[in-house]
Short mmCIF file of C-alpha atoms in Angstrom, two decimals:
data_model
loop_
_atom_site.label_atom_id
_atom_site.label_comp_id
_atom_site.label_asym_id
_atom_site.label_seq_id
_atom_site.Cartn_x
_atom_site.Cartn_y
_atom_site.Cartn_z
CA UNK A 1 69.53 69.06 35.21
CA UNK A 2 70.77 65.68 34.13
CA UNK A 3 71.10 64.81 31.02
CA UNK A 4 70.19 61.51 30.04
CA UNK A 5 71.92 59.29 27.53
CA UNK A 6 69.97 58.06 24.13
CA UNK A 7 70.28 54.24 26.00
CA UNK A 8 68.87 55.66 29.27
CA UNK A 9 65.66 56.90 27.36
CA UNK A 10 65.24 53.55 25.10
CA UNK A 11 64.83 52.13 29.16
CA UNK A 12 62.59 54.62 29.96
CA UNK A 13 60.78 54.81 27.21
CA UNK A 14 60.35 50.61 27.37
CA UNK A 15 59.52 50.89 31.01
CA UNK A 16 56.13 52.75 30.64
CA UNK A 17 54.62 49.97 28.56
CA UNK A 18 52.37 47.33 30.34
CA UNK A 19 53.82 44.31 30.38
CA UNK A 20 52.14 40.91 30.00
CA UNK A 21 52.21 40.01 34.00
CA UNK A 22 49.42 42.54 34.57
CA UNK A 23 45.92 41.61 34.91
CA UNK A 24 44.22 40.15 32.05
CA UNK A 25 40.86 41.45 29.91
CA UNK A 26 38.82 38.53 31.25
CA UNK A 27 39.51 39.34 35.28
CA UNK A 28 38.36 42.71 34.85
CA UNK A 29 34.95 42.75 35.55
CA UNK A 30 33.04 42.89 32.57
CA UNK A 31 30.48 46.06 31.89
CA UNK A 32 27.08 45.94 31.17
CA UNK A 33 27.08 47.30 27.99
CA UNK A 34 29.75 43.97 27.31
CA UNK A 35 27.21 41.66 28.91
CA UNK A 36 24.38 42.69 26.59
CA UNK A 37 26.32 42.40 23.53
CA UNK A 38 27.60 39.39 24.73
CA UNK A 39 23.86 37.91 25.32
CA UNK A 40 22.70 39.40 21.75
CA UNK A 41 25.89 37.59 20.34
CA UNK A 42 24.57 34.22 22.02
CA UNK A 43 20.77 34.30 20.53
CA UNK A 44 21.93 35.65 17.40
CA UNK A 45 24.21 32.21 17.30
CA UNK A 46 21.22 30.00 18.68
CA UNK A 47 18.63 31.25 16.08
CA UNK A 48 21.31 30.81 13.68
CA UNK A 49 21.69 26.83 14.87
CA UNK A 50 18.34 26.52 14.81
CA UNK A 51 17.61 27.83 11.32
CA UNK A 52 20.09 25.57 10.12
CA UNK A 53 18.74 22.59 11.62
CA UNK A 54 15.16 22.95 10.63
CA UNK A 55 17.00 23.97 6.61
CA UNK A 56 18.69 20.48 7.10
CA UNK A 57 15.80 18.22 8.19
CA UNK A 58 13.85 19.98 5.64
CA UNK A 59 16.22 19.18 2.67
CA UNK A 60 16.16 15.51 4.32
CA UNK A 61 12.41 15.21 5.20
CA UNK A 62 12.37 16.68 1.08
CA UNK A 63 14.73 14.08 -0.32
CA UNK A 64 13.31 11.32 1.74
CA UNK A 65 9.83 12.47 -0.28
CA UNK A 66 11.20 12.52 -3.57
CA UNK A 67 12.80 9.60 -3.15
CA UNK A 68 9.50 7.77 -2.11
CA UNK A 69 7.84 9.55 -4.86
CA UNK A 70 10.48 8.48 -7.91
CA UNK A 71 10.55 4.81 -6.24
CA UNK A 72 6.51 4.71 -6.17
CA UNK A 73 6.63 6.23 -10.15
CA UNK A 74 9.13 3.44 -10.96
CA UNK A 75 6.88 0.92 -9.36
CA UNK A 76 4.01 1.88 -11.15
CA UNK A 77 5.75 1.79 -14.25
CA UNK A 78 7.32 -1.31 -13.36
CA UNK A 79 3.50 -3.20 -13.35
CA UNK A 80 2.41 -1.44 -15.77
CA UNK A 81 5.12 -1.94 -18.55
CA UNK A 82 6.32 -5.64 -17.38
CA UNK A 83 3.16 -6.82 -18.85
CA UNK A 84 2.33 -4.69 -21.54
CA UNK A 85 5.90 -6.11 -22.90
CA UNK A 86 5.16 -9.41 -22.42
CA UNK A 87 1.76 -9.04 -24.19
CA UNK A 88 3.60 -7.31 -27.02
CA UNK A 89 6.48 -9.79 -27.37
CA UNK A 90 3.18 -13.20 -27.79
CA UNK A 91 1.22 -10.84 -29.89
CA UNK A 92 4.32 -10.28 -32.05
CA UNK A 93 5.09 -13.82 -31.87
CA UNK A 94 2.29 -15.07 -33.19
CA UNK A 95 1.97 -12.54 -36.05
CA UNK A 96 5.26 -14.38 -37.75
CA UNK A 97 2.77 -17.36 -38.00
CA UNK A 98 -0.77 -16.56 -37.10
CA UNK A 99 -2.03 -20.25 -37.68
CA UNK A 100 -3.14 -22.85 -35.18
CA UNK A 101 0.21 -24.17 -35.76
CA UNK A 102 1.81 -21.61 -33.95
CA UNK A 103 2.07 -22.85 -30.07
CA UNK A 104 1.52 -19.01 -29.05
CA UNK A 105 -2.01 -19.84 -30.83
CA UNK A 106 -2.89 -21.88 -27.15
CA UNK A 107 -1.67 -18.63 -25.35
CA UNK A 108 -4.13 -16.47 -26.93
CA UNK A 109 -7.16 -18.65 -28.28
CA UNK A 110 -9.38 -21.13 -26.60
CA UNK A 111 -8.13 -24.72 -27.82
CA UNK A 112 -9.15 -28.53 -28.69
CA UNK A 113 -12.47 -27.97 -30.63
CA UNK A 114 -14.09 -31.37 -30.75
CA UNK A 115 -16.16 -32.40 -34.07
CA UNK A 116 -18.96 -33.68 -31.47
CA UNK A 117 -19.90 -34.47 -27.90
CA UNK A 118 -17.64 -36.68 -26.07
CA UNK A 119 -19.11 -40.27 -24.97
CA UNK A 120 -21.21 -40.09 -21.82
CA UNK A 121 -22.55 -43.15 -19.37
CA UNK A 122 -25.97 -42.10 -19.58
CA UNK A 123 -26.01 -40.40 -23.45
CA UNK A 124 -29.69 -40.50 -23.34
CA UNK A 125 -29.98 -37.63 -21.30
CA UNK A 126 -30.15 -34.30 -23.19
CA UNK A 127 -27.22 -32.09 -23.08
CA UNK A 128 -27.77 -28.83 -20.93
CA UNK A 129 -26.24 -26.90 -24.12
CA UNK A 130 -28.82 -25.05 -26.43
CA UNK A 131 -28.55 -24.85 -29.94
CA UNK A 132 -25.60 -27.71 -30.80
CA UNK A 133 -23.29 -25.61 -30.40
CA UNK A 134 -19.32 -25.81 -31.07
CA UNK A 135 -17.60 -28.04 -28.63
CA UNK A 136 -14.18 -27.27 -26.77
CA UNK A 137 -12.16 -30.48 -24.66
CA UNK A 138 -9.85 -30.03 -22.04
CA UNK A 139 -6.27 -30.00 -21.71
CA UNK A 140 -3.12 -28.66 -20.58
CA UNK A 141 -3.14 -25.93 -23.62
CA UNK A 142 -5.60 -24.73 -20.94
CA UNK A 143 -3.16 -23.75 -18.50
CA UNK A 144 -0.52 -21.43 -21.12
CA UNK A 145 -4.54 -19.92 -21.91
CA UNK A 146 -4.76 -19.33 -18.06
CA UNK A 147 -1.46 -17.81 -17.49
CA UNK A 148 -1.16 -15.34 -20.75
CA UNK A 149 -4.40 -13.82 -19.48
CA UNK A 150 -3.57 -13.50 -15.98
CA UNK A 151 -0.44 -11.22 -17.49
CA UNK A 152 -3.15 -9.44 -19.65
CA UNK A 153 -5.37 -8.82 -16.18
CA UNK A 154 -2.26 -7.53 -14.28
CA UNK A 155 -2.00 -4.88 -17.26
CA UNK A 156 -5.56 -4.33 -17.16
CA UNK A 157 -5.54 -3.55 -13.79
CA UNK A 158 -2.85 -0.83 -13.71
CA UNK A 159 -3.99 0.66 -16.66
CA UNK A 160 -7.54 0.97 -15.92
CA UNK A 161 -6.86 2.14 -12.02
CA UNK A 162 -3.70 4.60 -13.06
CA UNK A 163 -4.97 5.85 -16.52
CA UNK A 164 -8.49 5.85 -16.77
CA UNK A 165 -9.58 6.08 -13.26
CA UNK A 166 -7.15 8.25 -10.94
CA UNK A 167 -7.33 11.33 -13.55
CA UNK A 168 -11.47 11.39 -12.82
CA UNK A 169 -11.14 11.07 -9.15
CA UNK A 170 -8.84 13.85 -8.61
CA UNK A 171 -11.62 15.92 -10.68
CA UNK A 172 -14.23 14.49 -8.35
CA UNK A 173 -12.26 15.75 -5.20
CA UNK A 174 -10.42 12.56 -4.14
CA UNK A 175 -7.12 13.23 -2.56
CA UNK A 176 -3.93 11.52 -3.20
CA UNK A 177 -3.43 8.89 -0.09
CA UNK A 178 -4.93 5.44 0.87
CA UNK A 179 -8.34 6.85 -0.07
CA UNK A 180 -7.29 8.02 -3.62
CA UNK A 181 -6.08 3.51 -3.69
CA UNK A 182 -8.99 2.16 -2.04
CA UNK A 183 -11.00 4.28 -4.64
CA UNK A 184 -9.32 3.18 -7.69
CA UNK A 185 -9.16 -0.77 -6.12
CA UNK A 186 -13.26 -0.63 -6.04
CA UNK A 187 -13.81 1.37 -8.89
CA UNK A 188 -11.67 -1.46 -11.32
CA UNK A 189 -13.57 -3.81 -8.96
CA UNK A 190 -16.63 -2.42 -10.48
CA UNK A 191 -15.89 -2.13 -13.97
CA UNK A 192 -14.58 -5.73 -13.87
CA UNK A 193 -17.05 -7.69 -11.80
CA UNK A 194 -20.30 -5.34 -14.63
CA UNK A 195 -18.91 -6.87 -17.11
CA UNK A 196 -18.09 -10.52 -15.56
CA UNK A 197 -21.54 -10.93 -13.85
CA UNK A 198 -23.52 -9.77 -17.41
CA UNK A 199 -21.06 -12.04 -19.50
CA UNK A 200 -22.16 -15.18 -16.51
CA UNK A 201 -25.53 -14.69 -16.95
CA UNK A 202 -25.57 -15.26 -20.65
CA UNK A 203 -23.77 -18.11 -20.28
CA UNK A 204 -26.40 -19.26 -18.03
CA UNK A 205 -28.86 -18.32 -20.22
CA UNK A 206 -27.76 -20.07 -23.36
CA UNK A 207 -27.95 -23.83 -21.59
CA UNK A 208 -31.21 -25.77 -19.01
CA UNK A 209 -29.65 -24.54 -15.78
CA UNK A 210 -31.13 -20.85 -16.12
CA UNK A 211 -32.18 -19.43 -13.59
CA UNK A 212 -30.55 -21.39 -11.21
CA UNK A 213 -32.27 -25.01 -12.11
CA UNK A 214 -29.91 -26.50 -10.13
CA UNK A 215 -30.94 -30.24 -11.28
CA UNK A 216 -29.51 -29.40 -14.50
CA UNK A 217 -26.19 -28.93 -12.78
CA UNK A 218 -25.83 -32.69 -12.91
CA UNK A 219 -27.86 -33.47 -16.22
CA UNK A 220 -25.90 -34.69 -18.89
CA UNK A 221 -22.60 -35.34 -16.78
CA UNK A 222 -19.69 -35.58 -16.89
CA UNK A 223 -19.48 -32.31 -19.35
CA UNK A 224 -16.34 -33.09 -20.58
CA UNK A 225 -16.68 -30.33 -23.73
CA UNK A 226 -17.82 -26.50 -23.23
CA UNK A 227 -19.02 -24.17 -25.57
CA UNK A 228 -16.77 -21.58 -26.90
CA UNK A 229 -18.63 -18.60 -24.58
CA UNK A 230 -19.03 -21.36 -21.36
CA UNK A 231 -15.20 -22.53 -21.93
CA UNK A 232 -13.72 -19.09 -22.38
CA UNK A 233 -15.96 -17.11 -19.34
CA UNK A 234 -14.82 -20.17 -17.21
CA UNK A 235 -10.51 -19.62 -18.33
CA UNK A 236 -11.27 -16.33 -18.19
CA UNK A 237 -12.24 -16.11 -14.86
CA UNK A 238 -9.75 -18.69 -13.31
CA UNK A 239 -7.13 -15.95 -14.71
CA UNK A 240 -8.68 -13.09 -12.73
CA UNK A 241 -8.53 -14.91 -9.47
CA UNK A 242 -5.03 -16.17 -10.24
CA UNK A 243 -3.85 -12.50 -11.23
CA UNK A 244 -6.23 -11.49 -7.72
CA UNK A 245 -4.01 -13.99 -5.55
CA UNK A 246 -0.79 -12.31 -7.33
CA UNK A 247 -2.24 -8.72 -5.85
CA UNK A 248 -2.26 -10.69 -2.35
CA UNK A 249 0.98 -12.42 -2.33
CA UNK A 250 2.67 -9.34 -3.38
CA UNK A 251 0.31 -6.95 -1.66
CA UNK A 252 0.18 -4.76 -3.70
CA UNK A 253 -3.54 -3.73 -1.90
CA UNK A 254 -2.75 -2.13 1.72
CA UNK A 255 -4.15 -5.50 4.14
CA UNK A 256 -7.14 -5.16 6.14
CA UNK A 257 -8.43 -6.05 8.95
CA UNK A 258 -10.51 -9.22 7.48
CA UNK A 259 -7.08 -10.33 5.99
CA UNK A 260 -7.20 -13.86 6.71
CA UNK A 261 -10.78 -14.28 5.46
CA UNK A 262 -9.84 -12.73 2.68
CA UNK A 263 -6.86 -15.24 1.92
CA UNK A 264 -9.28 -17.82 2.52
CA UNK A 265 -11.85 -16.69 0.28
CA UNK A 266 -9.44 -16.76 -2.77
CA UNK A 267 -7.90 -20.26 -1.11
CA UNK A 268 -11.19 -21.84 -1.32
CA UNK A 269 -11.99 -19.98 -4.39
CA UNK A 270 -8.90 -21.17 -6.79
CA UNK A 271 -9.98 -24.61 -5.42
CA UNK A 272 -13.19 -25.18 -6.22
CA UNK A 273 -12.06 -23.32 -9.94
CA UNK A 274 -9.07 -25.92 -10.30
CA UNK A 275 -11.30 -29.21 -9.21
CA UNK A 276 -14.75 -28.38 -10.80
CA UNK A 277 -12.78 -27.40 -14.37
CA UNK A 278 -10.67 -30.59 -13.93
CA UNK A 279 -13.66 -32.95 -12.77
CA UNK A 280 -16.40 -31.47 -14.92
CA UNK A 281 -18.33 -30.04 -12.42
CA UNK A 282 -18.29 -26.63 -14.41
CA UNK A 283 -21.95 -26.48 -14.24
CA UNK A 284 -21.72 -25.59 -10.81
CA UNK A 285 -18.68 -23.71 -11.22
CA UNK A 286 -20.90 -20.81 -13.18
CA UNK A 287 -23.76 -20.62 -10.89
CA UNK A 288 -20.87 -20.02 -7.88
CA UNK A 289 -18.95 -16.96 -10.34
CA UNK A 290 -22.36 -15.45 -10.60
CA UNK A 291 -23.38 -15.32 -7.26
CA UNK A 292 -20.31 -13.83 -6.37
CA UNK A 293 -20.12 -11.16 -9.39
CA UNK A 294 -23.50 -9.86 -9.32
CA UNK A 295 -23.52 -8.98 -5.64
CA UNK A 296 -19.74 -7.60 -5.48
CA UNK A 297 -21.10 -5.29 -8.20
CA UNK A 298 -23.23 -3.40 -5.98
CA UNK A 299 -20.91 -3.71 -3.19
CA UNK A 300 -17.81 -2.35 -4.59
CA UNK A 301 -20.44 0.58 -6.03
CA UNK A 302 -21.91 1.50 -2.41
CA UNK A 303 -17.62 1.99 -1.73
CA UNK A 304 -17.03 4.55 -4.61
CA UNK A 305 -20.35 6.30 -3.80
CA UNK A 306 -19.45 6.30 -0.12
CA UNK A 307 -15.46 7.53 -1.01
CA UNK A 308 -17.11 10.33 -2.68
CA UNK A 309 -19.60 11.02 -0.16
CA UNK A 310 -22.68 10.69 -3.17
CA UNK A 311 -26.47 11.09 -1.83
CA UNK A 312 -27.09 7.88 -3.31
CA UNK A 313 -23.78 6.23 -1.36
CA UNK A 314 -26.69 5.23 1.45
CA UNK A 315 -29.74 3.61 -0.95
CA UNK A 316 -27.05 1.90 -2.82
CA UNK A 317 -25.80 0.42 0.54
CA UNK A 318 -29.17 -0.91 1.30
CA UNK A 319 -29.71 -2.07 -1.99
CA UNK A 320 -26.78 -4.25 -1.65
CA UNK A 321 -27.70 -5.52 1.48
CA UNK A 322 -30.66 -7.39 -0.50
CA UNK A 323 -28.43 -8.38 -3.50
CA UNK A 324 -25.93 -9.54 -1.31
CA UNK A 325 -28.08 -11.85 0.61
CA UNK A 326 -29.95 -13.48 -2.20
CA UNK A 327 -26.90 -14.07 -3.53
CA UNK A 328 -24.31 -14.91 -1.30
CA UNK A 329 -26.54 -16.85 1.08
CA UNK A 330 -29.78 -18.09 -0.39
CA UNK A 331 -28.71 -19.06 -4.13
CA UNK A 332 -25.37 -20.64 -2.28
CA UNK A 333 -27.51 -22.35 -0.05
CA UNK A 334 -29.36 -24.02 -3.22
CA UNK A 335 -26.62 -24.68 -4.77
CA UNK A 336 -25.20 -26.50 -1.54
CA UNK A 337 -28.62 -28.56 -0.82
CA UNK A 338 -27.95 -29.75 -4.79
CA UNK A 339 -24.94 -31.11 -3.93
CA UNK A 340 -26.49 -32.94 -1.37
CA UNK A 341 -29.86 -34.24 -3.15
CA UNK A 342 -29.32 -34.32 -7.60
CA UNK A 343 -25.71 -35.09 -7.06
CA UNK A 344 -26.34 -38.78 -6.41
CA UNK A 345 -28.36 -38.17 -9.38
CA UNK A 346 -27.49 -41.30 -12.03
CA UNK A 347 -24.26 -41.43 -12.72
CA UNK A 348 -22.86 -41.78 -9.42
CA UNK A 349 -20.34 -44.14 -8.16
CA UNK A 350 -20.98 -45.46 -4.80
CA UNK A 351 -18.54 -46.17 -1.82
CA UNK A 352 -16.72 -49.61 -2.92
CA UNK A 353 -17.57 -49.45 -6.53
CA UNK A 354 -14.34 -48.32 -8.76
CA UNK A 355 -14.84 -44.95 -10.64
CA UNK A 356 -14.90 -45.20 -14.45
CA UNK A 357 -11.56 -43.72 -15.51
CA UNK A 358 -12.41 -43.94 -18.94
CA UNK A 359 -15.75 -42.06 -19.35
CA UNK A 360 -14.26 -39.11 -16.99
CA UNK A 361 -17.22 -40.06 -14.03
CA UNK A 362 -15.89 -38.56 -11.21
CA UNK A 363 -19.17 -37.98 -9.17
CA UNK A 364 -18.42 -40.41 -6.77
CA UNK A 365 -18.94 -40.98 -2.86
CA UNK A 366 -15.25 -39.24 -2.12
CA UNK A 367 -15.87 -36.38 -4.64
CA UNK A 368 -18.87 -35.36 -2.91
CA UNK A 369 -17.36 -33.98 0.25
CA UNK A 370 -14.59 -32.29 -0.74
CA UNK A 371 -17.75 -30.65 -3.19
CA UNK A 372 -19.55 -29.82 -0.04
CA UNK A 373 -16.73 -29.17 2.45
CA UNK A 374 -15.41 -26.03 -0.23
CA UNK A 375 -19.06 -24.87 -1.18
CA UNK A 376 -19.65 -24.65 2.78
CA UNK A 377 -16.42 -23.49 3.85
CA UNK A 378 -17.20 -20.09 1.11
CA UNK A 379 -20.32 -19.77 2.66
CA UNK A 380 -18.95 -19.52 5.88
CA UNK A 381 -16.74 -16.86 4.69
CA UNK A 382 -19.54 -14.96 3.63
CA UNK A 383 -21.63 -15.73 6.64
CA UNK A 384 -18.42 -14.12 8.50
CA UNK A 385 -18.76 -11.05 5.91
CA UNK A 386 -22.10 -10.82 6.09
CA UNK A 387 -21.95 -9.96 10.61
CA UNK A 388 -19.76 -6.95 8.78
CA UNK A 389 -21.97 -6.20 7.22
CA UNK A 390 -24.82 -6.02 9.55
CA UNK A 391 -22.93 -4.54 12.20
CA UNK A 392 -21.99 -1.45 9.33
CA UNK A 393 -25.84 -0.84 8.79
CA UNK A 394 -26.51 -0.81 12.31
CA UNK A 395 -24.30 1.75 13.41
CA UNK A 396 -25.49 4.03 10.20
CA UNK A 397 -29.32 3.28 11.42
CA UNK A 398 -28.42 4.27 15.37
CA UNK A 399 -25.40 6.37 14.80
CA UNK A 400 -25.48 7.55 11.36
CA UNK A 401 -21.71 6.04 10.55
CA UNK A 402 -21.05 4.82 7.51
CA UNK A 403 -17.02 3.41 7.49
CA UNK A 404 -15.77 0.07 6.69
CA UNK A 405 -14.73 -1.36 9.99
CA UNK A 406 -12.25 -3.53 8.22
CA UNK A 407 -10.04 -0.62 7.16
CA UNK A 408 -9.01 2.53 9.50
CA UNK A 409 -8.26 4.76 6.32
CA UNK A 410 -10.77 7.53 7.18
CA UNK A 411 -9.61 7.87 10.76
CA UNK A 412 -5.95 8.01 8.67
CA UNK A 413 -7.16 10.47 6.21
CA UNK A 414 -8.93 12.81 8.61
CA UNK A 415 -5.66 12.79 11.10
CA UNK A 416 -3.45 14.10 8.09
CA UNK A 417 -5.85 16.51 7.01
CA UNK A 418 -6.12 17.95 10.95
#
């Protein structure tokens, strides 16, 4: 027997290890126990892709939220704050000199007291006031008055809605959502246009043109000086519409569906505020806020009742169905046919005669149109409103529905809650 040398079995030894030519791991054919580890290994990898794409559009869908939640919070703070400063900073203001010397004084007080009534054409005619009371003029003081309160309404409005209002409708059920806004946007409706319509009646009540004696509307023109309660319930309300166009412009109301009319209504509205305040036709300027105020009372009141689903949401309804049109359509309609009959009431400047600068006597033959074109063109708005109306009742009486067909926030509501 051979023996071999130490090199000889290094070669050997070498020689009996695979080498890398042979056939690989992945051309051998695969087992079956391989195969089923190998699908486990696959699903475990997919469930684990899967996982971590639903984690990540959570976190985003989450962030996305809070971030529309902490930008809503600062925009609520935003109008609520912007004006409460502002109010602060006039109020402070005039505190260094609280005297009628201090121009904030115009800002916050009704201005130009008069020691008497202002010469008329016709001064034998009794003025429409009762009781001789204190007389205010007119002037451009007027407008700082208009635009101070319209600051003090956007406040009002926010704080009302946001702190008063939105803690007792969660209590009464109301979900966060465009019901919990459309809630709070009626309810301030309400509380505003209570205490409006009472303040316009007494008003009315305190001169010869209650209850609606519309020839008094033109008795004793041009009324050039107001009362202190007449003067400020007129500046007053020229603010809330002003501040109301401000919600519009910046929409800070989701639109509806009657959009347009309602961007007309305030149009027509801030017109007939500006021109009858301006041209002393303020008697007819009350009778127009009161017809509006009493019968959005009951209307924005049938809305909360119907938002919270009340048994009395439906005889409220109705009951505003009546208000609405003796309001809205048969005292407008007197106070129309007045423009058209006492207006040419004495005085009254005729086509081709020159209007008396001087004396303020603007009822004239081109005044008189643009009175009846803006007192027609709001009652065709509300003759527009008022088919909404109808149609709403009819489909409770025949289908027993009871949604605003201007707004599709129940159908929104109910898909969210499905």
């Amino acid at each position: 027997m051979s023996t071999l040398s130490p090199n000889q079995k290094d070669r050997l030894r070498m020689s009996r290890i695979p080498s890398d030519t042979g056939p690989s791991i992945a051309t051998t054919p695969a087992s079956a126990r391989s195969e089923a580890a190998t699908v486990r290994r696959r699903r475990a990898l997919s469930v684990q892709r899967r996982t971590l794409s639903h984690t990540w559009h959570s976190y985003v869908e989450t962030s996305n939220n809070n971030t529309w939640r902490t930008s809503l919070s600062l925009s609520l703070q935003m109008r609520l704050m912007t004006p409460l400063i502002v109010i602060l900073i006039m109020l402070g203001l005039f505190a260094i000199n609280p005297t009628t010397t201090n121009p904030i004084y115009h800002f916050l007080f009704v201005s130009y007291p008069v020691s008497g009534e202002p010469p008329r054409p016709y001064p034998t005619e009794p003025s429409i006031y009762h009781n001789n009371p204190q007389l205010y003029g007119k002037g451009l003081y007027d407008i700082a008055f208009c635009v101070f309160y319209t600051i003090v309404f956007s406040f009002a409005r926010e704080f009302v809605m946001q702190v008063l209002l939105k803690p007792l409708a969660r209590r009464w059920g109301i979900k966060e959502g465009k019901k919990m806004s459309r809630f709070l946007e009626q309810a301030y409706t309400f509380c505003y246009f209570s205490i409006s319509g009472i303040f316009g009646l007494i008003v009315m009540s305190r001169t010869d043109m209650w209850f609606f004696n519309t020839p008094a509307f033109w008795q004793a023109y041009p009324h050039r000086a107001l009362p202190l309660d007449f003067k400020f319930y007129y500046l007053l309300q020229a603010s809330y519409w002003l501040q109301q166009a401000l919600v519009l412009l910046l929409q800070l109301e989701a639109p509806r569906k009657d959009f347009k009319e309602l961007v007309l209504h305030h149009i027509i509205t801030l017109l007939l505020i500006g021109l009858s305040y301006r041209f002393h036709f303020t008697a007819t300027g009350v009778a127009v806020f009161i017809t509006m105020d009493v019968s959005d009372v009951f209307l924005a009141l049938s809305k909360c009742l119907n938002y919270l689903d009340h048994p009395l949401g439906t005889p409220c309804f109705g009951f505003f169905i009546l208000v609405w049109f003796y309001c809205r359509h048969y005292l407008s309609a007197q106070i129309l046919i007045s423009c058209l009959t006492s207006y040419n009431n004495h005085p009254y400047t005729p086509f081709g005669e020159p209007i008396d600068w001087v004396n303020h006597q603007y009822k004239c033959w081109i005044a008189k149109p643009i009175t009846v074109g803006l007192l027609g063109a709001l009652l065709g708005v509300n003759i527009f409103w008022s088919w909404l109306i109808l149609r709403i009742a009819g489909r409770f009486v025949w289908k027993g529905e009871a949604k605003d067909e201007r707004s599709d926030d129940d159908e929104e509501e109910k898909k969210k809650e499905e």
